[in-house]
Coordinates of C-alpha atoms in Angstrom, one line a residue:
M1 CA -37.1 5.7 -41.5
K2 CA -36.0 7.6 -44.6
Q3 CA -34.7 10.4 -42.5
A4 CA -32.6 8.0 -40.5
Q5 CA -31.2 6.4 -43.7
S6 CA -30.4 9.8 -45.1
K7 CA -28.5 10.8 -41.9
Q8 CA -26.5 7.5 -42.0
K9 CA -25.5 8.2 -45.7
I10 CA -24.2 11.6 -44.7
I11 CA -22.2 10.1 -41.8
D12 CA -20.8 7.4 -44.1
K13 CA -19.6 10.0 -46.6
M14 CA -18.0 12.1 -43.9
V15 CA -16.1 9.0 -42.6
E16 CA -15.0 8.2 -46.2
K17 CA -13.5 11.7 -46.7
G18 CA -11.8 11.5 -43.3
L19 CA -13.8 14.4 -41.9
I20 CA -14.9 12.4 -38.8
K21 CA -13.8 9.2 -37.1
P22 CA -15.8 6.0 -37.7
P23 CA -18.1 5.1 -34.8
P24 CA -16.8 2.3 -32.5
P25 CA -17.9 -1.2 -33.4
E26 CA -21.0 -2.3 -31.6
R27 CA -20.4 -4.5 -28.5
V28 CA -21.8 -8.0 -28.6
Y29 CA -22.8 -9.6 -25.4
K30 CA -23.9 -13.2 -24.9
F31 CA -26.5 -12.5 -22.3
K32 CA -29.3 -10.0 -21.6
W33 CA -28.7 -7.8 -18.6
P34 CA -31.8 -7.3 -16.4
N35 CA -32.7 -4.0 -14.8
S36 CA -30.2 -2.0 -16.9
G37 CA -32.2 1.2 -16.8
G38 CA -31.2 1.9 -20.4
L39 CA -27.5 1.6 -19.7
P40 CA -25.2 -0.7 -21.8
P41 CA -24.7 -4.3 -20.7
P42 CA -21.8 -4.8 -18.3
V43 CA -18.4 -6.3 -19.1
M44 CA -18.6 -8.2 -15.8
A45 CA -21.9 -9.4 -14.3
F46 CA -23.4 -11.5 -11.6
K47 CA -26.8 -12.9 -12.2
R48 CA -29.1 -14.5 -9.7
V49 CA -26.3 -14.9 -7.1
S50 CA -27.1 -16.4 -3.7
F51 CA -24.7 -16.8 -0.8
S52 CA -24.8 -18.1 2.7
Y53 CA -22.0 -18.6 5.2
S54 CA -23.7 -21.7 6.6
G55 CA -24.8 -23.1 3.3
K56 CA -28.4 -23.1 4.5
K57 CA -31.1 -21.3 2.4
E58 CA -32.6 -19.7 5.5
D59 CA -29.3 -18.1 6.3
Y60 CA -28.8 -16.5 2.9
L61 CA -26.9 -13.2 3.1
Y62 CA -28.5 -12.4 -0.3
S63 CA -30.6 -14.3 -2.8
D64 CA -30.9 -13.8 -6.6
L65 CA -28.6 -10.8 -6.5
D66 CA -27.7 -9.0 -9.8
F67 CA -24.6 -6.8 -10.2
G68 CA -22.4 -5.6 -13.1
I69 CA -20.0 -3.1 -14.4
D70 CA -19.3 -1.8 -17.9
T71 CA -16.0 -0.8 -19.5
D72 CA -14.6 2.6 -18.5
S73 CA -17.1 2.8 -15.7
R74 CA -16.8 3.9 -12.1
I75 CA -19.6 2.1 -10.2
A76 CA -20.2 2.7 -6.5
L77 CA -21.3 -0.4 -4.4
V78 CA -23.1 0.9 -1.4
G79 CA -25.5 -0.3 1.3
P80 CA -25.9 -0.5 5.1
N81 CA -23.5 -2.5 7.2
G82 CA -24.1 -6.2 6.9
A83 CA -25.7 -5.9 3.4
G84 CA -22.9 -8.0 1.9
K85 CA -20.7 -5.5 0.0
S86 CA -17.4 -6.9 1.2
T87 CA -18.6 -10.5 0.7
L88 CA -19.6 -9.7 -2.9
V89 CA -16.2 -8.1 -3.8
K90 CA -14.5 -11.1 -2.2
I91 CA -16.5 -13.4 -4.5
I92 CA -15.7 -11.3 -7.5
S93 CA -12.0 -11.3 -6.7
G94 CA -11.8 -15.1 -5.9
F95 CA -11.5 -15.0 -2.1
D96 CA -14.7 -17.0 -1.7
D97 CA -16.4 -19.2 -4.3
G98 CA -19.1 -20.7 -2.1
Y99 CA -22.0 -19.1 -4.0
T100 CA -24.7 -20.1 -6.5
G101 CA -25.5 -18.2 -9.7
D102 CA -23.9 -17.0 -12.9
F103 CA -20.7 -14.9 -13.1
S104 CA -19.7 -13.6 -16.5
L105 CA -16.6 -11.8 -17.6
N106 CA -16.5 -10.4 -21.1
G107 CA -19.6 -12.4 -22.0
E108 CA -18.0 -15.7 -20.8
S109 CA -19.0 -17.8 -17.8
R110 CA -16.3 -17.7 -15.2
R111 CA -15.7 -18.9 -11.6
F112 CA -12.6 -18.0 -9.6
S113 CA -11.4 -20.4 -6.9
S114 CA -8.5 -18.1 -5.8
P115 CA -7.4 -14.5 -6.0
L116 CA -4.6 -15.5 -8.3
K117 CA -7.0 -16.9 -10.9
A118 CA -9.0 -13.7 -10.6
E119 CA -5.9 -11.6 -11.2
R120 CA -4.9 -13.7 -14.2
A121 CA -8.4 -13.0 -15.6
G122 CA -8.0 -9.2 -15.1
V123 CA -9.8 -8.7 -11.7
A124 CA -7.8 -7.1 -8.8
I125 CA -8.9 -5.9 -5.4
A126 CA -7.3 -3.4 -3.0
Q127 CA -8.7 -4.3 0.4
Q128 CA -8.9 -2.2 3.5
E129 CA -5.9 -3.9 5.1
L130 CA -2.8 -3.2 3.0
S131 CA -0.7 -6.2 1.8
L132 CA 2.6 -4.3 1.5
I133 CA 5.8 -5.3 3.2
P134 CA 6.9 -2.2 5.2
A135 CA 10.7 -2.8 5.2
M136 CA 10.9 -3.3 1.4
S137 CA 11.2 -0.5 -1.1
V138 CA 8.4 1.1 -3.0
A139 CA 9.5 -0.6 -6.3
E140 CA 9.9 -4.0 -4.6
N141 CA 6.4 -3.8 -3.3
V142 CA 5.0 -2.9 -6.7
F143 CA 6.4 -6.2 -8.1
I144 CA 6.0 -8.2 -4.9
S145 CA 3.7 -10.8 -6.6
G146 CA 2.0 -11.7 -9.8
E147 CA 2.9 -13.2 -13.1
H148 CA 4.2 -9.9 -14.5
A149 CA 6.8 -9.6 -11.8
P150 CA 10.4 -10.0 -13.2
V151 CA 12.2 -13.2 -12.1
F152 CA 15.6 -11.5 -12.0
A153 CA 16.0 -7.8 -11.5
T154 CA 18.3 -5.2 -9.9
K155 CA 17.1 -2.4 -7.7
S156 CA 17.5 0.1 -10.5
S157 CA 15.7 -2.0 -13.1
L158 CA 12.8 -2.5 -10.6
A159 CA 12.7 1.2 -10.1
R160 CA 12.5 1.9 -13.8
K161 CA 9.8 -0.8 -14.3
A162 CA 7.8 0.6 -11.4
S163 CA 8.0 4.2 -12.6
P164 CA 5.0 4.2 -15.0
F165 CA 2.7 2.5 -12.5
L166 CA 3.7 5.0 -9.8
K167 CA 3.0 7.8 -12.2
E168 CA -0.4 6.4 -13.0
V169 CA -1.4 6.6 -9.4
G170 CA 0.1 10.1 -8.9
L171 CA 3.3 9.1 -7.1
E172 CA 5.8 10.1 -9.8
D173 CA 7.6 12.3 -7.2
V174 CA 8.1 9.4 -4.7
D175 CA 11.5 7.8 -4.6
P176 CA 11.0 4.2 -5.6
Y177 CA 14.1 3.1 -3.6
I178 CA 12.8 4.2 -0.1
P179 CA 11.1 1.7 2.2
V180 CA 7.3 1.9 1.9
E181 CA 7.0 2.3 5.7
R182 CA 8.4 5.9 5.3
L183 CA 5.4 6.9 3.3
S184 CA 2.1 8.3 4.6
V185 CA -0.9 6.0 4.9
G186 CA -2.4 7.6 1.9
E187 CA 0.8 7.1 -0.2
Q188 CA 0.9 3.5 0.9
Q189 CA -2.6 3.0 -0.3
L190 CA -1.6 4.4 -3.7
V191 CA 1.4 2.0 -3.8
E192 CA -1.0 -0.8 -3.1
V193 CA -3.0 0.3 -6.2
A194 CA 0.2 0.6 -8.3
R195 CA 1.0 -3.0 -7.3
L196 CA -2.4 -4.1 -8.6
L197 CA -1.9 -2.1 -11.8
A198 CA 1.3 -3.9 -12.5
Q199 CA -0.9 -7.0 -12.9
Q200 CA -2.6 -5.2 -15.8
P201 CA -6.2 -5.7 -14.5
Q202 CA -9.3 -4.9 -16.5
I203 CA -11.4 -4.4 -13.4
L204 CA -10.1 -2.8 -10.2
I205 CA -12.0 -3.1 -6.9
L206 CA -11.3 -0.5 -4.2
D207 CA -12.8 -1.5 -0.8
E208 CA -13.1 1.5 1.5
P209 CA -9.8 3.0 0.2
T210 CA -10.2 6.3 2.2
A211 CA -11.6 4.9 5.4
A212 CA -8.4 5.4 7.3
L213 CA -7.2 8.5 5.5
G214 CA -7.2 12.2 6.3
E215 CA -8.6 14.9 4.0
S216 CA -5.5 15.5 1.9
D217 CA -4.7 11.8 1.3
S218 CA -8.3 11.1 0.4
I219 CA -8.2 13.8 -2.3
R220 CA -5.2 12.0 -3.8
I221 CA -7.1 8.7 -3.9
L222 CA -10.1 10.3 -5.6
A223 CA -7.9 12.0 -8.2
M224 CA -6.3 8.6 -8.9
V225 CA -9.6 6.9 -9.4
Q226 CA -10.7 9.5 -12.0
R227 CA -7.4 9.1 -13.9
L228 CA -7.6 5.3 -14.0
A229 CA -11.2 5.5 -15.3
Q230 CA -10.1 7.9 -18.1
R231 CA -7.4 5.4 -19.1
G232 CA -9.9 2.6 -19.6
K233 CA -10.1 0.8 -16.2
S234 CA -13.4 -0.3 -14.8
I235 CA -13.6 0.5 -11.1
I236 CA -15.9 -0.9 -8.4
Y237 CA -15.8 1.6 -5.5
V238 CA -17.0 0.5 -2.1
S239 CA -17.4 3.4 0.4
H240 CA -19.6 4.8 3.1
R241 CA -18.6 8.4 2.3
M242 CA -21.5 9.9 0.3
D243 CA -19.5 12.9 -0.9
E244 CA -16.8 10.7 -2.5
I245 CA -19.4 8.6 -4.3
F246 CA -20.9 11.6 -6.1
K247 CA -17.6 13.1 -6.9
I248 CA -16.1 10.2 -8.8
C249 CA -18.8 7.6 -9.6
D250 CA -21.0 7.6 -12.7
R251 CA -23.3 4.7 -11.6
I252 CA -24.5 3.5 -8.2
T253 CA -25.7 0.0 -7.1
V254 CA -27.3 -0.3 -3.7
L255 CA -27.4 -3.6 -1.7
R256 CA -30.2 -3.9 0.8
D257 CA -32.1 -6.7 2.5
G258 CA -30.3 -9.3 0.5
Q259 CA -31.2 -7.8 -2.8
S260 CA -29.5 -5.4 -5.3
Q261 CA -31.5 -2.4 -6.2
E262 CA -31.7 -1.2 -9.8
A263 CA -28.5 0.4 -11.0
R264 CA -28.8 4.2 -11.1
T265 CA -26.8 6.9 -12.7
A266 CA -25.2 9.2 -10.1
K267 CA -26.8 12.2 -11.8
E268 CA -30.3 11.1 -11.0
L269 CA -29.6 10.8 -7.3
D270 CA -28.5 13.0 -4.4
V271 CA -27.4 12.3 -0.9
P272 CA -30.9 12.2 0.7
S273 CA -32.4 10.0 -2.1
L274 CA -29.3 7.6 -2.0
V275 CA -29.6 7.3 1.8
E276 CA -33.3 6.5 1.4
L277 CA -32.5 3.7 -1.1
M278 CA -29.9 2.3 1.3
L279 CA -32.1 2.3 4.4
G280 CA -35.5 1.8 2.8
R281 CA -36.7 4.8 4.6
E282 CA -36.0 8.5 4.9
L283 CA -33.3 9.6 7.3
A284 CA -34.7 12.8 8.7
N285 CA -31.6 14.1 10.6
M286 CA -28.1 12.6 10.6
F287 CA -27.0 14.7 13.6
P288 CA -29.0 15.3 16.9
A289 CA -29.8 18.8 17.9
H290 CA -27.3 20.8 20.0
P291 CA -28.6 21.5 23.5
E292 CA -27.7 24.6 25.5
I293 CA -24.6 23.7 27.6
L294 CA -23.8 25.4 30.9
R295 CA -20.0 25.8 31.0
T296 CA -19.4 26.7 34.6
K297 CA -17.2 23.9 36.1
P298 CA -15.2 21.5 33.8
L299 CA -15.8 17.8 34.3
L300 CA -12.3 17.1 32.9
E301 CA -9.3 19.3 32.5
V302 CA -6.3 18.4 30.5
R303 CA -3.1 20.2 31.7
D304 CA 0.1 20.1 29.7
V305 CA -0.4 16.6 28.5
W306 CA 2.4 15.9 26.0
P307 CA 1.9 12.6 24.2
D308 CA 5.0 10.9 22.6
G309 CA 5.3 11.9 19.0
T310 CA 3.7 15.3 19.3
L311 CA 5.5 18.7 19.2
E312 CA 4.0 20.4 22.3
P313 CA 1.8 19.9 25.4
F314 CA -2.0 20.1 25.0
N315 CA -4.4 22.0 27.2
F316 CA -8.2 22.0 27.2
A317 CA -11.3 21.3 29.3
V318 CA -14.6 19.6 28.7
Y319 CA -17.9 20.2 30.5
P320 CA -20.8 18.0 31.6
G321 CA -23.3 17.5 28.8
E322 CA -20.8 18.6 26.1
I323 CA -19.6 16.8 23.0
L324 CA -16.1 18.2 22.3
G325 CA -14.7 17.5 18.8
L326 CA -10.9 17.3 18.3
A327 CA -10.3 18.0 14.6
G328 CA -7.2 17.2 12.7
Q329 CA -5.7 15.2 9.9
L330 CA -3.9 11.9 10.5
G331 CA -0.7 12.5 12.5
S332 CA -2.0 15.9 13.9
G333 CA -2.1 14.7 17.5
S334 CA -5.8 14.8 18.0
G335 CA -6.1 11.0 18.5
D336 CA -2.8 10.8 20.5
V337 CA -4.1 13.1 23.3
L338 CA -7.2 10.8 23.8
A339 CA -4.9 7.8 24.0
A340 CA -2.7 9.6 26.5
I341 CA -5.6 10.6 28.7
S342 CA -6.8 7.0 28.8
G343 CA -3.3 5.6 29.6
A344 CA -3.1 3.8 26.2
R345 CA -0.2 6.0 25.1
Q346 CA 2.9 7.3 27.0
S347 CA 3.1 11.0 27.7
R348 CA 6.2 13.0 28.5
S349 CA 4.5 15.1 31.0
G350 CA 1.2 16.5 32.2
R351 CA -1.9 15.6 34.2
I352 CA -5.6 15.6 34.1
I353 CA -8.0 16.8 36.7
Y354 CA -11.1 14.7 37.2
N355 CA -13.4 14.2 40.2
G356 CA -11.2 16.4 42.3
E357 CA -8.1 14.3 41.6
S358 CA -5.0 15.3 39.7
F359 CA -3.3 12.3 37.9
L360 CA -2.3 10.9 34.5
A361 CA -3.2 7.2 34.0
K362 CA -0.2 5.0 33.3
S363 CA -2.4 2.2 31.8
P364 CA -5.9 1.8 30.4
K365 CA -6.8 -0.3 33.5
E366 CA -6.1 2.7 35.7
A367 CA -8.4 4.9 33.6
I368 CA -11.1 2.3 33.5
A369 CA -11.1 2.0 37.3
R370 CA -11.9 5.8 37.4
G371 CA -14.7 5.5 35.0
I372 CA -12.9 6.8 31.9
A373 CA -13.9 4.9 28.7
Y374 CA -11.6 5.0 25.6
C375 CA -12.6 3.6 22.2
S376 CA -9.7 3.5 19.8
D377 CA -9.7 4.1 16.1
D378 CA -8.9 0.4 15.3
R379 CA -11.6 -1.8 16.6
K380 CA -10.0 -4.9 15.1
L381 CA -6.7 -4.3 16.8
D382 CA -7.6 -3.3 20.4
G383 CA -11.4 -2.5 20.4
L384 CA -12.8 -6.0 20.3
F385 CA -12.0 -9.7 21.0
L386 CA -13.0 -10.7 17.5
G387 CA -12.7 -14.5 18.2
R388 CA -14.9 -14.3 21.3
P389 CA -18.7 -14.0 21.6
I390 CA -20.5 -10.7 21.4
I391 CA -21.7 -11.2 25.0
E392 CA -18.2 -11.4 26.3
N393 CA -17.2 -8.3 24.4
L394 CA -20.1 -6.3 25.8
T395 CA -19.2 -7.1 29.4
S396 CA -15.4 -7.3 29.2
P397 CA -14.7 -3.8 30.8
A398 CA -16.7 -4.8 33.9
L399 CA -15.7 -8.3 34.8
G400 CA -15.5 -7.5 38.5
A401 CA -19.2 -6.5 38.5
I402 CA -20.4 -9.8 37.0
S403 CA -18.1 -12.2 38.8
N404 CA -17.4 -13.5 42.3
R405 CA -13.9 -14.8 43.2
G406 CA -13.0 -15.1 39.6
I407 CA -16.1 -17.0 38.5
I408 CA -18.4 -15.3 36.1
D409 CA -22.1 -15.2 37.0
L410 CA -23.6 -16.2 33.6
K411 CA -27.0 -14.7 34.3
A412 CA -25.5 -11.3 35.4
E413 CA -23.3 -11.4 32.3
R414 CA -26.2 -11.9 30.0
D415 CA -28.4 -9.4 31.7
L416 CA -25.6 -6.7 31.4
A417 CA -25.0 -7.6 27.7
L418 CA -28.7 -7.5 26.9
S419 CA -29.1 -4.1 28.6
N420 CA -26.1 -2.4 27.0
G421 CA -26.5 -4.1 23.6
T422 CA -30.1 -2.9 23.4
K423 CA -29.1 0.6 24.2
F424 CA -26.6 0.6 21.3
T425 CA -29.1 -1.2 18.9
V426 CA -26.9 -4.3 18.8
D427 CA -28.8 -7.4 17.6
V428 CA -29.1 -9.2 21.0
T429 CA -30.3 -12.4 19.3
R430 CA -26.7 -12.9 18.2
L431 CA -25.0 -12.4 21.5
D432 CA -23.4 -15.9 21.4
N433 CA -21.9 -15.3 17.9
E434 CA -18.3 -14.3 17.5
A435 CA -17.8 -10.5 17.2
G436 CA -15.6 -11.1 14.1
V437 CA -18.6 -12.2 12.0
L438 CA -20.4 -8.8 12.5
S439 CA -20.3 -6.1 9.8
G440 CA -18.1 -3.1 10.4
G441 CA -21.0 -0.9 11.7
N442 CA -22.2 -3.6 14.1
Q443 CA -18.7 -4.2 15.4
Q444 CA -18.4 -0.4 16.1
K445 CA -21.6 -0.5 18.0
V446 CA -20.3 -3.3 20.2
A447 CA -16.9 -1.5 20.6
L448 CA -18.7 1.5 21.9
G449 CA -21.6 -0.2 23.7
K450 CA -19.2 -2.3 25.9
W451 CA -18.2 0.9 27.7
L452 CA -21.7 1.3 29.2
A453 CA -20.7 -1.5 31.5
I454 CA -18.6 0.8 33.6
K455 CA -21.1 3.6 33.6
P456 CA -18.5 6.2 32.4
K457 CA -18.8 9.9 32.9
I458 CA -15.9 10.6 30.5
I459 CA -16.2 8.9 27.0
L460 CA -13.2 9.3 24.7
V461 CA -13.7 8.1 21.1
N462 CA -11.2 8.2 18.3
E463 CA -12.9 8.1 14.8
P464 CA -16.4 7.1 16.2
T465 CA -17.8 6.1 12.8
R466 CA -14.9 4.9 10.6
G467 CA -16.2 2.4 8.1
V468 CA -19.8 2.7 9.2
D469 CA -22.9 3.3 7.0
V470 CA -25.1 6.3 7.3
G471 CA -27.9 4.5 9.2
A472 CA -25.5 3.2 11.9
R473 CA -23.8 6.6 12.0
A474 CA -27.0 8.3 12.9
E475 CA -27.6 5.7 15.6
I476 CA -24.1 6.2 17.1
Y477 CA -24.4 10.0 17.0
A478 CA -27.8 9.8 18.8
K479 CA -26.4 7.5 21.5
L480 CA -23.4 9.8 22.1
R481 CA -25.8 12.7 22.5
D482 CA -27.9 10.7 24.9
L483 CA -24.8 9.9 27.0
A484 CA -23.9 13.6 27.1
N485 CA -27.5 14.6 27.9
D486 CA -27.3 12.2 30.9
G487 CA -24.4 14.3 32.3
A488 CA -21.3 12.6 30.7
A489 CA -18.7 14.5 28.7
V490 CA -17.9 13.0 25.3
V491 CA -14.6 13.9 23.6
F492 CA -14.1 12.5 20.0
A493 CA -11.3 12.9 17.5
S494 CA -12.1 12.7 13.8
T495 CA -10.7 13.3 10.4
D496 CA -14.2 13.5 8.9
I497 CA -15.1 17.1 8.4
Q498 CA -18.8 16.4 8.1
E499 CA -18.7 14.5 11.4
V500 CA -16.8 17.3 13.2
T501 CA -19.1 20.1 12.0
G502 CA -22.3 18.2 12.6
L503 CA -21.7 16.5 16.0
A504 CA -19.5 18.7 18.0
D505 CA -20.7 21.5 20.4
R506 CA -17.2 22.9 20.3
V507 CA -14.1 22.1 18.3
I508 CA -10.4 22.2 19.1
S509 CA -8.2 21.9 16.1
F510 CA -4.8 20.2 15.7
Y511 CA -2.1 20.5 13.1
R512 CA 1.1 18.5 12.8
G513 CA 1.4 17.7 16.5
M514 CA 0.2 21.1 17.7
Q515 CA -3.0 22.5 19.2
V516 CA -3.8 25.4 17.0
G517 CA -7.3 26.8 17.6
E518 CA -10.7 26.5 19.1
L519 CA -14.1 27.1 17.5
A520 CA -17.4 27.9 19.3
L521 CA -20.6 26.3 18.0
S522 CA -21.6 29.4 16.1
D523 CA -18.2 29.3 14.2
I524 CA -18.1 25.6 13.4
T525 CA -18.3 25.4 9.6
P526 CA -16.5 23.1 7.1
T527 CA -14.5 26.1 5.8
N528 CA -13.4 27.2 9.2
V529 CA -12.4 23.7 10.4
L530 CA -10.6 22.9 7.2
Q531 CA -8.6 26.1 7.4
Q532 CA -7.5 25.5 10.9
I533 CA -6.4 21.9 10.3
T534 CA -4.7 22.5 6.9
H535 CA -3.5 26.1 6.9
P536 CA -3.6 27.5 10.4
F537 CA -0.7 29.9 10.1
G538 CA -1.8 32.1 7.1
D539 CA -1.8 35.9 7.0
E540 CA -3.4 37.6 9.9
D541 CA -6.2 39.0 7.9
K542 CA -7.1 35.5 6.8
Q543 CA -7.0 33.9 10.2
I544 CA -10.1 32.4 11.7
K545 CA -11.4 33.9 14.9
V546 CA -10.3 31.8 17.8
V547 CA -12.5 31.7 20.9
S548 CA -11.3 31.1 24.4

């Protein structure tokens, strides 16, 4: 005790002489935060929160949930698909106030009935779907809404006012006068955050900000998050990408089985232990083993297929039992060639050889009739009928097989949906629910599982696990491997380096609309893949070995 008093006297004298700065005043909070793990109480907190879409207790998404964030903190909100992450951030940001429990901001009890009221209180959210107007300029989008937007302004004054917010997100070199539609997807995401910063929020929520981005744009987003935290913003970061979480977050809260796990510091966890917390069990292997593949006769050959928007024709082949990965950043052409093969995208020229036939599908219907399945990268746009029941989604590619003279056989429909839903671990007790109410991971399972209805031998998948948690990822990877082991050929395009290196038996790389290289299984490493998709034309002594 005396030792502590003596130490305090020394500190007081040093402060008095100006040798050191005085310590910051102690924060005073009006409530005690449970399960803090020794961390300071949060500036924003939910206590004993319960929520149900139906309002019935038996349908609670979560019950007695606790969650909070402190000033200058970057907290990750993670959990399996369906755990309620997106619902929680919507409650925080005023999109849904149908909950019970206590919500405190700066120690005061609050409840937001609209996003506008949340913004006024200093809480802003950047959702997965951008809210920008493409034809308007960058500066106009920054001040498109909110109380801090000027009532009268010229284009030049808007540009000047937008400049500090663009600089804060790393877009100081972007012309504020150009239409936002001319920016990359990653730059548009940064403009979205700049728009929120113009509202001067205290707490910023980023919901899957890099889910639709390539490697380079994702790096810009992560750098922006670190800068904002250093400047005093509290950030709630929702993501399924484990590597990002450990790069930028200092605390992690896991939602699972309707409960929030005790908040942990990022330093006391690693990827395996975090996955175990999320799933409630150990995940032994994310990726299935690679079998030996006999490459004698191709199952599908792509000959000079030249999709619109790419620089040159593409040529490659895929063999029975093989999972072929097409690696590339957004806009590289890897996803375009899949769409062209399936008839979902126009092609200037080319043909594919399949089942002894040479053709190029002019529509998805033509490809489906030949047993070619194509799952796009946007399940909400063209992968699912969100307003229709899951059972209809699972059987939609094979209506002819379950109908007679245009009338659907309901028993055949349900039997087919049960069979394919079970194979893709879809919850078959919810077949009559709308697909739109499912979590992202379960939606993706339905978007993929529906193609089993046509018994495909060629499965084309663009971004197979975008916005999907680690548990669902492992299930999807295992199912794709099962399909390949049954004799099908799986071709997937992905901007996720971990996915490409872990799942593919062979990799073909793309760069700015060109096919630039090929890697055998023994050469597939993150370094090799990254070099080919980001810097394929370096010095000859730095080139990666390309296999034929």
